C-alpha cells in the first residue's frame, strides 16, 4: 500500500443506466482505510460517508492532526523540546504543537518544529526508542498505517512500551503484535 497522503484521486461515483444503485471505483490509500468499494448489500449512505472520509484523506495535501493511541492518549514530543534525539511519549491529548503530526507524501510523520518521527539510529531491534529528528528521508523515518498500526522500519510497529497508558510512557519500535499499545489513528 502506498504511503498515506498519496494522491490516488477521490473515489469516483457512477450511476448505472439500468437504474441500479451507483457504484464507485476503488482507490489505493487513505488514513486507516484501504477499501473504497462497497459490497452491494451495504446501504448507500454508508458508502457515501466512506467516500467522503477517504476523499478527505486523499487530497494533494497531507493530513495533519493528533496521533491517538492507547487510552485515548497522544503521540507527544517530550517536554516540547525540538532538539534532535528528543524522546517521544504517550501523553494526555492537549492540542499542543508537540502533539500535531502530518503524514507526508513521502511517508514521513512530520511533527513539532518540522522534524520527523524517527527510529533512533535506524535500528530494527525491539525496544529501540522512537525520537524526534531532523527529516532526512531515511528508512527509519518512513511510516505507514496498516490495520490500525503505524508500521516503520523492518516492518516493526510504533509501540507504547510496557502496554501502559500512563502519561510519560516511552514510545519504542517493537515487533507488530496487534496489541492495543500498537493501535493508532490520526485525528484532525
Short mmCIF file of C-alpha atoms in Angstrom, two decimals:
data_model
loop_
_atom_site.label_atom_id
_atom_site.label_comp_id
_atom_site.label_asym_id
_atom_site.label_seq_id
_atom_site.Cartn_x
_atom_site.Cartn_y
_atom_site.Cartn_z
CA UNK A 1 0.00 0.00 0.00
CA UNK A 2 1.42 3.45 -0.85
CA UNK A 3 2.19 5.94 1.93
CA UNK A 4 -0.71 7.84 3.44
CA UNK A 5 -1.40 11.04 1.55
CA UNK A 6 -0.65 9.50 -1.83
CA UNK A 7 -2.94 11.24 -4.28
CA UNK A 8 -4.91 8.48 -5.94
CA UNK A 9 -7.80 10.86 -6.53
CA UNK A 10 -11.18 10.66 -4.88
CA UNK A 11 -13.43 7.65 -5.31
CA UNK A 12 -15.50 8.12 -8.46
CA UNK A 13 -19.23 7.53 -8.19
CA UNK A 14 -21.01 6.31 -11.33
CA UNK A 15 -24.72 5.78 -11.91
CA UNK A 16 -25.70 2.74 -13.92
CA UNK A 17 -28.15 3.23 -16.79
CA UNK A 18 -30.15 0.24 -15.53
CA UNK A 19 -31.31 2.29 -12.56
CA UNK A 20 -29.42 0.07 -10.13
CA UNK A 21 -27.51 1.74 -7.28
CA UNK A 22 -24.36 3.68 -8.18
CA UNK A 23 -21.01 2.00 -7.85
CA UNK A 24 -17.62 3.55 -7.44
CA UNK A 25 -14.07 2.79 -8.44
CA UNK A 26 -11.61 1.57 -5.82
CA UNK A 27 -8.93 3.90 -4.53
CA UNK A 28 -5.47 2.98 -3.31
CA UNK A 29 -4.87 4.62 0.05
CA UNK A 30 -6.43 6.52 2.89
CA UNK A 31 -5.91 7.26 6.56
CA UNK A 32 -6.57 3.97 8.27
CA UNK A 33 -8.78 2.80 5.42
CA UNK A 34 -7.70 0.98 2.28
CA UNK A 35 -11.09 -0.04 0.93
CA UNK A 36 -13.24 2.28 -1.15
CA UNK A 37 -15.65 -0.10 -2.83
CA UNK A 38 -18.81 -1.13 -1.05
CA UNK A 39 -20.44 -4.52 -1.13
CA UNK A 40 -23.86 -4.43 -2.86
CA UNK A 41 -25.73 -5.13 0.37
CA UNK A 42 -24.25 -2.10 2.17
CA UNK A 43 -26.66 0.84 2.36
CA UNK A 44 -25.67 3.67 0.04
CA UNK A 45 -25.41 6.21 2.87
CA UNK A 46 -22.51 4.21 4.37
CA UNK A 47 -20.72 4.12 1.03
CA UNK A 48 -21.12 7.88 0.65
CA UNK A 49 -19.85 8.51 4.17
CA UNK A 50 -16.83 6.31 3.49
CA UNK A 51 -16.20 8.09 0.19
CA UNK A 52 -16.24 11.45 1.98
CA UNK A 53 -13.78 10.26 4.64
CA UNK A 54 -11.48 8.77 2.03
CA UNK A 55 -11.64 11.83 -0.20
CA UNK A 56 -10.51 13.94 2.75
CA UNK A 57 -7.51 11.64 3.20
CA UNK A 58 -6.58 11.57 -0.48
CA UNK A 59 -6.24 15.22 -1.30
CA UNK A 60 -2.97 16.60 -2.61
CA UNK A 61 -2.13 17.97 0.81
CA UNK A 62 -1.15 15.65 3.62
CA UNK A 63 -3.49 15.05 6.54
CA UNK A 64 -2.48 16.59 9.86
CA UNK A 65 -3.64 16.21 13.43
CA UNK A 66 -3.09 14.28 16.63
CA UNK A 67 -1.95 10.67 16.56
CA UNK A 68 -4.09 8.98 19.20
CA UNK A 69 -3.25 5.64 20.77
CA UNK A 70 -3.57 3.62 23.96
CA UNK A 71 -6.07 5.02 26.46
CA UNK A 72 -7.06 7.80 24.05
CA UNK A 73 -3.71 9.50 24.66
CA UNK A 74 -1.50 11.21 22.10
CA UNK A 75 1.88 10.71 20.48
CA UNK A 76 3.79 13.52 22.20
CA UNK A 77 7.27 15.06 21.93
CA UNK A 78 8.62 15.03 25.48
CA UNK A 79 8.94 18.42 27.15
CA UNK A 80 8.03 20.29 23.94
CA UNK A 81 11.73 20.17 23.05
CA UNK A 82 12.78 20.30 19.40
CA UNK A 83 16.36 19.03 19.78
CA UNK A 84 17.36 16.08 17.60
CA UNK A 85 17.04 12.95 19.70
CA UNK A 86 14.20 14.20 21.91
CA UNK A 87 12.15 11.25 23.16
CA UNK A 88 8.54 10.65 22.22
CA UNK A 89 5.97 9.51 24.73
CA UNK A 90 2.31 8.86 25.36
CA UNK A 91 0.58 11.86 26.94
CA UNK A 92 -2.91 13.18 27.58
CA UNK A 93 -4.06 14.94 24.40
CA UNK A 94 -3.92 18.70 24.95
CA UNK A 95 -3.83 20.20 21.46
CA UNK A 96 -0.24 21.38 21.89
CA UNK A 97 2.12 21.83 18.94
CA UNK A 98 4.22 18.91 20.22
CA UNK A 99 1.21 16.64 19.56
CA UNK A 100 0.48 17.72 15.97
CA UNK A 101 1.67 15.41 13.21
CA UNK A 102 1.39 15.37 9.45
CA UNK A 103 1.76 12.32 7.22
CA UNK A 104 3.71 13.49 4.18
CA UNK A 105 3.52 12.16 0.64
CA UNK A 106 6.96 10.60 1.26
CA UNK A 107 5.61 8.54 4.19
CA UNK A 108 7.21 10.63 6.92
CA UNK A 109 5.34 11.57 10.06
CA UNK A 110 6.37 15.20 10.43
CA UNK A 111 5.72 16.96 13.69
CA UNK A 112 6.98 19.52 16.17
CA UNK A 113 9.49 22.05 14.77
CA UNK A 114 9.01 20.47 11.32
CA UNK A 115 11.00 17.39 12.41
CA UNK A 116 10.22 13.72 11.81
CA UNK A 117 9.27 10.72 13.89
CA UNK A 118 12.48 8.68 13.75
CA UNK A 119 13.65 5.26 14.94
CA UNK A 120 16.89 6.02 16.77
CA UNK A 121 19.98 5.05 14.78
CA UNK A 122 17.93 3.30 12.10
CA UNK A 123 17.88 0.16 14.25
CA UNK A 124 15.22 -2.53 13.95
CA UNK A 125 15.79 -4.06 17.41
CA UNK A 126 12.75 -4.44 19.65
CA UNK A 127 12.68 -1.65 22.20
CA UNK A 128 14.61 0.87 20.09
CA UNK A 129 13.48 4.38 21.12
CA UNK A 130 11.35 6.41 18.72
CA UNK A 131 12.53 10.01 18.76
CA UNK A 132 12.17 13.39 17.06
CA UNK A 133 14.89 14.10 14.49
CA UNK A 134 15.60 16.36 11.52
CA UNK A 135 13.86 14.89 8.48
CA UNK A 136 16.42 13.22 6.20
CA UNK A 137 14.41 10.79 4.07
CA UNK A 138 15.88 7.74 5.79
CA UNK A 139 14.06 4.40 6.02
CA UNK A 140 13.92 4.90 9.80
CA UNK A 141 11.63 7.90 9.19
CA UNK A 142 9.14 6.14 6.91
CA UNK A 143 5.80 5.10 8.38
CA UNK A 144 2.52 3.74 7.08
CA UNK A 145 -0.83 3.00 8.66
CA UNK A 146 -1.62 -0.69 8.34
CA UNK A 147 -4.52 -2.39 10.15
CA UNK A 148 -4.60 0.46 12.67
CA UNK A 149 -0.88 0.24 13.44
CA UNK A 150 1.93 2.60 12.48
CA UNK A 151 4.45 0.36 10.73
CA UNK A 152 8.02 1.54 10.31
CA UNK A 153 11.49 0.24 9.54
CA UNK A 154 11.86 -3.52 9.30
CA UNK A 155 8.07 -3.96 9.33
CA UNK A 156 8.01 -3.20 13.06
CA UNK A 157 5.38 -1.10 14.83
CA UNK A 158 5.24 2.06 16.92
CA UNK A 159 4.63 0.65 20.40
CA UNK A 160 3.77 2.06 23.82
CA UNK A 161 6.44 0.42 25.96
CA UNK A 162 5.03 -1.97 28.55
CA UNK A 163 1.44 -1.57 27.29
CA UNK A 164 0.80 1.09 29.97
CA UNK A 165 -1.34 4.13 29.27
CA UNK A 166 0.16 6.41 31.92
CA UNK A 167 1.45 9.84 30.90
CA UNK A 168 5.14 9.78 30.02
CA UNK A 169 5.21 6.17 28.86
CA UNK A 170 8.02 5.90 26.23
CA UNK A 171 7.36 5.02 22.60
CA UNK A 172 9.56 2.37 21.00
CA UNK A 173 9.82 0.19 17.93
CA UNK A 174 8.59 -3.36 18.50
CA UNK A 175 7.55 -6.44 16.55
CA UNK A 176 3.94 -5.95 15.42
CA UNK A 177 1.60 -7.91 17.69
CA UNK A 178 -1.76 -6.29 17.00
CA UNK A 179 -1.98 -5.25 20.66
CA UNK A 180 -3.84 -2.16 21.87
CA UNK A 181 -0.49 -0.50 22.62
CA UNK A 182 0.25 -0.55 18.87
CA UNK A 183 -3.08 0.86 17.63
CA UNK A 184 -3.03 4.46 16.40
CA UNK A 185 -5.30 6.79 14.48
CA UNK A 186 -4.75 10.22 13.01
CA UNK A 187 -7.34 12.63 14.37
CA UNK A 188 -7.53 16.11 12.93
#
